[in-house]
Amino acid sequence: MSSFTESALVKKLNELNPSQQSIQTLSLWLIHHRKHHVIVVKTWLKELLRTPRHNKLTFMYLANDVIQNSKKKGPEYGMEFAKALEQAFRHVAETCKEGRTIGSLDRVLNVWLERGVYPPDVIQGYKAVLHQDTVEATAPAAEEPTAKPKRKAEDHGKMSKSEKKARTSEKTKEKPMEKPVKEKPKEKPKEKPKEKSKEHVKSETVEVNGKVETHVTLSPHTPVGDPPEPEELIKALIEIENSASSDAVVRERIANLPMELSEVSMLSKIEDKEAALKLSKDVTDALNLLNEYNARLCTEMEDRKKLQNMLKDFQQEQKELLAQAESRLEEYTKKVTKMKEVQKEIRDHLKNLPDLTQLPDVTGGLAPLPSAGDLFSIETKHSLF
C-alpha cells in the first residue's frame, strides 16, 4: 500500500467517483493510515468545500464509510470527523438543495442513530443543520396560527353563557376520541422501522447523476485486521532473525555444561566442603543462564505469534488490493478495446473519404474574380458618368 502524503491524499480525493469500488478503496487506504487522521479530516473538509456540487454527496459517503469501518480499530476518525461534520452538513445543505441529496444524507444519519455511531443529541444537531432551510421556510407558517387564538378569545368573550356551555360540552365529548389517536403512533412506529432499516441497510441504493448504484458503506463491511506498514513488517522479520533460537553462542554454552551439574549421582563423589561450594556455584550460574535463555525463548514465541498475525493481515490486505487491481484492469481493458474499435472505425471512415486533390478543376475556364482595388475603381468610374 502506498505511503501517505498530503498531496497523495488530495489526488485521491480529486479522483474519487460515486462507484462502490472507488469509495471502498479510498476508505481502506485512509483507515490504513489512520495515524494521520487529523490531516485526513482537515484535507477532506477543505476538498469538500472545493469539489463540484454533484460530487459532494460522494465525499459524505466516504466519511460515512471511514467512520463506521474504523470503529473496530480505534476512535480516532470518529472523534476527528465529529469536529468537522456540522460544517460539512451545513455546507451541503446550502449548496445541494435537491431533495434526493438531502434524503440520502437523512438515511445515513438514521443508520448512525441505529448503530450508535454518535450520541442521539449529536445526530439530531446534524439533522437540524441539514434541514435548516426547511425549518426557516416553515417558521412563518407556524406563526400564523398564534394570531388566530387571540381572535377566538375575543369572540369567546362576546359569546353568551349558553353558547360557552355548549362549546365546552362539545370539547369534553371530543377529548376522549383524541387519546387513542395519539397513543397509536407512539407504540407501532418504533417496532417496524427497525426491521425495515436493517433490510434497508443491506440493500441501500443511491441515485447519483441519474445512475442507481449500491453504496458499500450502508451495508455491513468487516475490514481486515490492522495491516502493518511494509517497514514495520521488515523490522519485525529482522528482529526474528536475531532472536534467542538463533543465538549460537548461548546454545553452545548450554551444550558444553558439565555432566556434574545435571546428574544427581555425581553428588556421591564430593569429598570436601570446597568441592561442594564450587559445585553449588556452578549449578547457580548454569541455572541463571538457563532461566535467562528460557525467558528470551518465551519472548521470541510471543514475537513470532505477533509476526504471524501481521503476515496474515498483510497477506489478506494484499489479496483485497490484488482483487481490486484485477477488476480495475479488466474494466480498463474493456475501455481500451472499445477505444480501439472506435479508432478502427475512424480510420476506415477516413479511408472512404474522397481525395480532394484528385477532384476536377472546376474554375479553370472561368475568369478570375476582381480584386478589392478593381471593384473600387469601377465604382468611381460610374460615379463620374
PDB file of N, CA, C and O in Angstrom, residues 101-135:
ATOM      1  N   THR A 101     -30.533  14.502  -2.590  1.00  0.00           N
ATOM      2  CA  THR A 101     -29.298  14.558  -1.800  1.00  0.00           C
ATOM      3  C   THR A 101     -29.600  14.620  -0.312  1.00  0.00           C
ATOM      4  O   THR A 101     -29.002  13.890   0.495  1.00  0.00           O
ATOM      5  N   ILE A 102     -30.545  15.484   0.074  1.00  0.00           N
ATOM      6  CA  ILE A 102     -30.899  15.609   1.491  1.00  0.00           C
ATOM      7  C   ILE A 102     -31.480  14.304   2.004  1.00  0.00           C
ATOM      8  O   ILE A 102     -31.184  13.873   3.132  1.00  0.00           O
ATOM      9  N   GLY A 103     -32.298  13.628   1.186  1.00  0.00           N
ATOM     10  CA  GLY A 103     -32.870  12.339   1.606  1.00  0.00           C
ATOM     11  C   GLY A 103     -31.801  11.276   1.799  1.00  0.00           C
ATOM     12  O   GLY A 103     -31.877  10.470   2.734  1.00  0.00           O
ATOM     13  N   SER A 104     -30.791  11.258   0.928  1.00  0.00           N
ATOM     14  CA  SER A 104     -29.697  10.279   1.073  1.00  0.00           C
ATOM     15  C   SER A 104     -28.922  10.511   2.364  1.00  0.00           C
ATOM     16  O   SER A 104     -28.579   9.566   3.075  1.00  0.00           O
ATOM     17  N   LEU A 105     -28.653  11.776   2.694  1.00  0.00           N
ATOM     18  CA  LEU A 105     -27.936  12.077   3.938  1.00  0.00           C
ATOM     19  C   LEU A 105     -28.804  11.786   5.155  1.00  0.00           C
ATOM     20  O   LEU A 105     -28.290  11.410   6.212  1.00  0.00           O
ATOM     21  N   ASP A 106     -30.122  11.942   5.015  1.00  0.00           N
ATOM     22  CA  ASP A 106     -31.031  11.570   6.106  1.00  0.00           C
ATOM     23  C   ASP A 106     -30.926  10.080   6.405  1.00  0.00           C
ATOM     24  O   ASP A 106     -30.919   9.667   7.574  1.00  0.00           O
ATOM     25  N   ARG A 107     -30.837   9.262   5.357  1.00  0.00           N
ATOM     26  CA  ARG A 107     -30.709   7.823   5.566  1.00  0.00           C
ATOM     27  C   ARG A 107     -29.393   7.485   6.257  1.00  0.00           C
ATOM     28  O   ARG A 107     -29.340   6.593   7.103  1.00  0.00           O
ATOM     29  N   VAL A 108     -28.337   8.182   5.895  1.00  0.00           N
ATOM     30  CA  VAL A 108     -27.045   7.962   6.562  1.00  0.00           C
ATOM     31  C   VAL A 108     -27.147   8.286   8.051  1.00  0.00           C
ATOM     32  O   VAL A 108     -26.673   7.529   8.911  1.00  0.00           O
ATOM     33  N   LEU A 109     -27.781   9.401   8.386  1.00  0.00           N
ATOM     34  CA  LEU A 109     -27.932   9.788   9.793  1.00  0.00           C
ATOM     35  C   LEU A 109     -28.799   8.790  10.555  1.00  0.00           C
ATOM     36  O   LEU A 109     -28.556   8.513  11.735  1.00  0.00           O
ATOM     37  N   ASN A 110     -29.820   8.237   9.896  1.00  0.00           N
ATOM     38  CA  ASN A 110     -30.656   7.226  10.550  1.00  0.00           C
ATOM     39  C   ASN A 110     -29.858   5.962  10.843  1.00  0.00           C
ATOM     40  O   ASN A 110     -30.028   5.333  11.900  1.00  0.00           O
ATOM     41  N   VAL A 111     -28.970   5.594   9.924  1.00  0.00           N
ATOM     42  CA  VAL A 111     -28.109   4.429  10.164  1.00  0.00           C
ATOM     43  C   VAL A 111     -27.173   4.701  11.340  1.00  0.00           C
ATOM     44  O   VAL A 111     -26.949   3.838  12.194  1.00  0.00           O
ATOM     45  N   TRP A 112     -26.613   5.897  11.405  1.00  0.00           N
ATOM     46  CA  TRP A 112     -25.755   6.262  12.536  1.00  0.00           C
ATOM     47  C   TRP A 112     -26.519   6.179  13.854  1.00  0.00           C
ATOM     48  O   TRP A 112     -25.975   5.734  14.870  1.00  0.00           O
ATOM     49  N   LEU A 113     -27.761   6.626  13.838  1.00  0.00           N
ATOM     50  CA  LEU A 113     -28.570   6.605  15.058  1.00  0.00           C
ATOM     51  C   LEU A 113     -28.837   5.177  15.505  1.00  0.00           C
ATOM     52  O   LEU A 113     -28.749   4.861  16.709  1.00  0.00           O
ATOM     53  N   GLU A 114     -29.147   4.279  14.563  1.00  0.00           N
ATOM     54  CA  GLU A 114     -29.436   2.890  14.917  1.00  0.00           C
ATOM     55  C   GLU A 114     -28.183   2.146  15.383  1.00  0.00           C
ATOM     56  O   GLU A 114     -28.259   1.303  16.275  1.00  0.00           O
ATOM     57  N   ARG A 115     -27.057   2.457  14.784  1.00  0.00           N
ATOM     58  CA  ARG A 115     -25.817   1.745  15.136  1.00  0.00           C
ATOM     59  C   ARG A 115     -25.048   2.409  16.274  1.00  0.00           C
ATOM     60  O   ARG A 115     -24.007   1.905  16.687  1.00  0.00           O
ATOM     61  N   GLY A 116     -25.529   3.546  16.748  1.00  0.00           N
ATOM     62  CA  GLY A 116     -24.847   4.220  17.846  1.00  0.00           C
ATOM     63  C   GLY A 116     -23.507   4.802  17.460  1.00  0.00           C
ATOM     64  O   GLY A 116     -22.582   4.827  18.282  1.00  0.00           O
ATOM     65  N   VAL A 117     -23.389   5.258  16.229  1.00  0.00           N
ATOM     66  CA  VAL A 117     -22.120   5.841  15.785  1.00  0.00           C
ATOM     67  C   VAL A 117     -21.826   7.121  16.572  1.00  0.00           C
ATOM     68  O   VAL A 117     -20.691   7.352  17.004  1.00  0.00           O
ATOM     69  N   TYR A 118     -22.836   7.959  16.765  1.00  0.00           N
ATOM     70  CA  TYR A 118     -22.735   9.169  17.575  1.00  0.00           C
ATOM     71  C   TYR A 118     -23.938   9.221  18.522  1.00  0.00           C
ATOM     72  O   TYR A 118     -24.967   8.576  18.263  1.00  0.00           O
ATOM     73  N   PRO A 119     -23.856   9.990  19.598  1.00  0.00           N
ATOM     74  CA  PRO A 119     -24.999  10.116  20.506  1.00  0.00           C
ATOM     75  C   PRO A 119     -26.215  10.708  19.788  1.00  0.00           C
ATOM     76  O   PRO A 119     -26.069  11.466  18.819  1.00  0.00           O
ATOM     77  N   PRO A 120     -27.427  10.372  20.262  1.00  0.00           N
ATOM     78  CA  PRO A 120     -28.647  10.869  19.587  1.00  0.00           C
ATOM     79  C   PRO A 120     -28.724  12.385  19.502  1.00  0.00           C
ATOM     80  O   PRO A 120     -29.176  12.926  18.490  1.00  0.00           O
ATOM     81  N   ASP A 121     -28.281  13.103  20.567  1.00  0.00           N
ATOM     82  CA  ASP A 121     -28.380  14.562  20.523  1.00  0.00           C
ATOM     83  C   ASP A 121     -27.447  15.153  19.458  1.00  0.00           C
ATOM     84  O   ASP A 121     -27.780  16.152  18.812  1.00  0.00           O
ATOM     85  N   VAL A 122     -26.299  14.525  19.255  1.00  0.00           N
ATOM     86  CA  VAL A 122     -25.371  14.999  18.218  1.00  0.00           C
ATOM     87  C   VAL A 122     -25.978  14.787  16.830  1.00  0.00           C
ATOM     88  O   VAL A 122     -25.921  15.675  15.963  1.00  0.00           O
ATOM     89  N   ILE A 123     -26.580  13.616  16.608  1.00  0.00           N
ATOM     90  CA  ILE A 123     -27.192  13.329  15.308  1.00  0.00           C
ATOM     91  C   ILE A 123     -28.386  14.251  15.063  1.00  0.00           C
ATOM     92  O   ILE A 123     -28.606  14.713  13.930  1.00  0.00           O
ATOM     93  N   GLN A 124     -29.160  14.539  16.108  1.00  0.00           N
ATOM     94  CA  GLN A 124     -30.274  15.486  15.946  1.00  0.00           C
ATOM     95  C   GLN A 124     -29.759  16.871  15.565  1.00  0.00           C
ATOM     96  O   GLN A 124     -30.390  17.597  14.801  1.00  0.00           O
ATOM     97  N   GLY A 125     -28.601  17.248  16.115  1.00  0.00           N
ATOM     98  CA  GLY A 125     -27.985  18.516  15.723  1.00  0.00           C
ATOM     99  C   GLY A 125     -27.607  18.541  14.252  1.00  0.00           C
ATOM    100  O   GLY A 125     -27.811  19.542  13.558  1.00  0.00           O
ATOM    101  N   TYR A 126     -27.052  17.412  13.757  1.00  0.00           N
ATOM    102  CA  TYR A 126     -26.718  17.321  12.332  1.00  0.00           C
ATOM    103  C   TYR A 126     -27.974  17.411  11.474  1.00  0.00           C
ATOM    104  O   TYR A 126     -27.981  18.057  10.414  1.00  0.00           O
ATOM    105  N   LYS A 127     -29.051  16.753  11.921  1.00  0.00           N
ATOM    106  CA  LYS A 127     -30.307  16.814  11.158  1.00  0.00           C
ATOM    107  C   LYS A 127     -30.867  18.230  11.133  1.00  0.00           C
ATOM    108  O   LYS A 127     -31.400  18.684  10.120  1.00  0.00           O
ATOM    109  N   ALA A 128     -30.757  18.933  12.270  1.00  0.00           N
ATOM    110  CA  ALA A 128     -31.255  20.310  12.315  1.00  0.00           C
ATOM    111  C   ALA A 128     -30.482  21.200  11.344  1.00  0.00           C
ATOM    112  O   ALA A 128     -31.058  22.045  10.654  1.00  0.00           O
ATOM    113  N   VAL A 129     -29.166  21.010  11.269  1.00  0.00           N
ATOM    114  CA  VAL A 129     -28.347  21.790  10.330  1.00  0.00           C
ATOM    115  C   VAL A 129     -28.697  21.419   8.889  1.00  0.00           C
ATOM    116  O   VAL A 129     -28.786  22.286   8.012  1.00  0.00           O
ATOM    117  N   LEU A 130     -28.926  20.116   8.644  1.00  0.00           N
ATOM    118  CA  LEU A 130     -29.232  19.650   7.298  1.00  0.00           C
ATOM    119  C   LEU A 130     -30.570  20.189   6.801  1.00  0.00           C
ATOM    120  O   LEU A 130     -30.726  20.497   5.617  1.00  0.00           O
ATOM    121  N   HIS A 131     -31.536  20.326   7.705  1.00  0.00           N
ATOM    122  CA  HIS A 131     -32.880  20.796   7.337  1.00  0.00           C
ATOM    123  C   HIS A 131     -33.110  22.232   7.787  1.00  0.00           C
ATOM    124  O   HIS A 131     -34.239  22.613   8.090  1.00  0.00           O
ATOM    125  N   GLN A 132     -32.070  23.015   7.855  1.00  0.00           N
ATOM    126  CA  GLN A 132     -32.189  24.389   8.336  1.00  0.00           C
ATOM    127  C   GLN A 132     -33.066  25.234   7.410  1.00  0.00           C
ATOM    128  O   GLN A 132     -33.886  26.024   7.870  1.00  0.00           O
ATOM    129  N   ASP A 133     -32.922  25.036   6.105  1.00  0.00           N
ATOM    130  CA  ASP A 133     -33.722  25.817   5.152  1.00  0.00           C
ATOM    131  C   ASP A 133     -35.200  25.503   5.265  1.00  0.00           C
ATOM    132  O   ASP A 133     -36.048  26.393   5.220  1.00  0.00           O
ATOM    133  N   THR A 134     -35.531  24.225   5.438  1.00  0.00           N
ATOM    134  CA  THR A 134     -36.941  23.857   5.549  1.00  0.00           C
ATOM    135  C   THR A 134     -37.539  24.365   6.849  1.00  0.00           C
ATOM    136  O   THR A 134     -38.703  24.743   6.901  1.00  0.00           O
ATOM    137  N   VAL A 135     -36.722  24.381   7.913  1.00  0.00           N
ATOM    138  CA  VAL A 135     -37.221  24.901   9.195  1.00  0.00           C
ATOM    139  C   VAL A 135     -37.503  26.389   9.099  1.00  0.00           C
ATOM    140  O   VAL A 135     -38.510  26.894   9.590  1.00  0.00           O
TER     141      VAL A 135
END
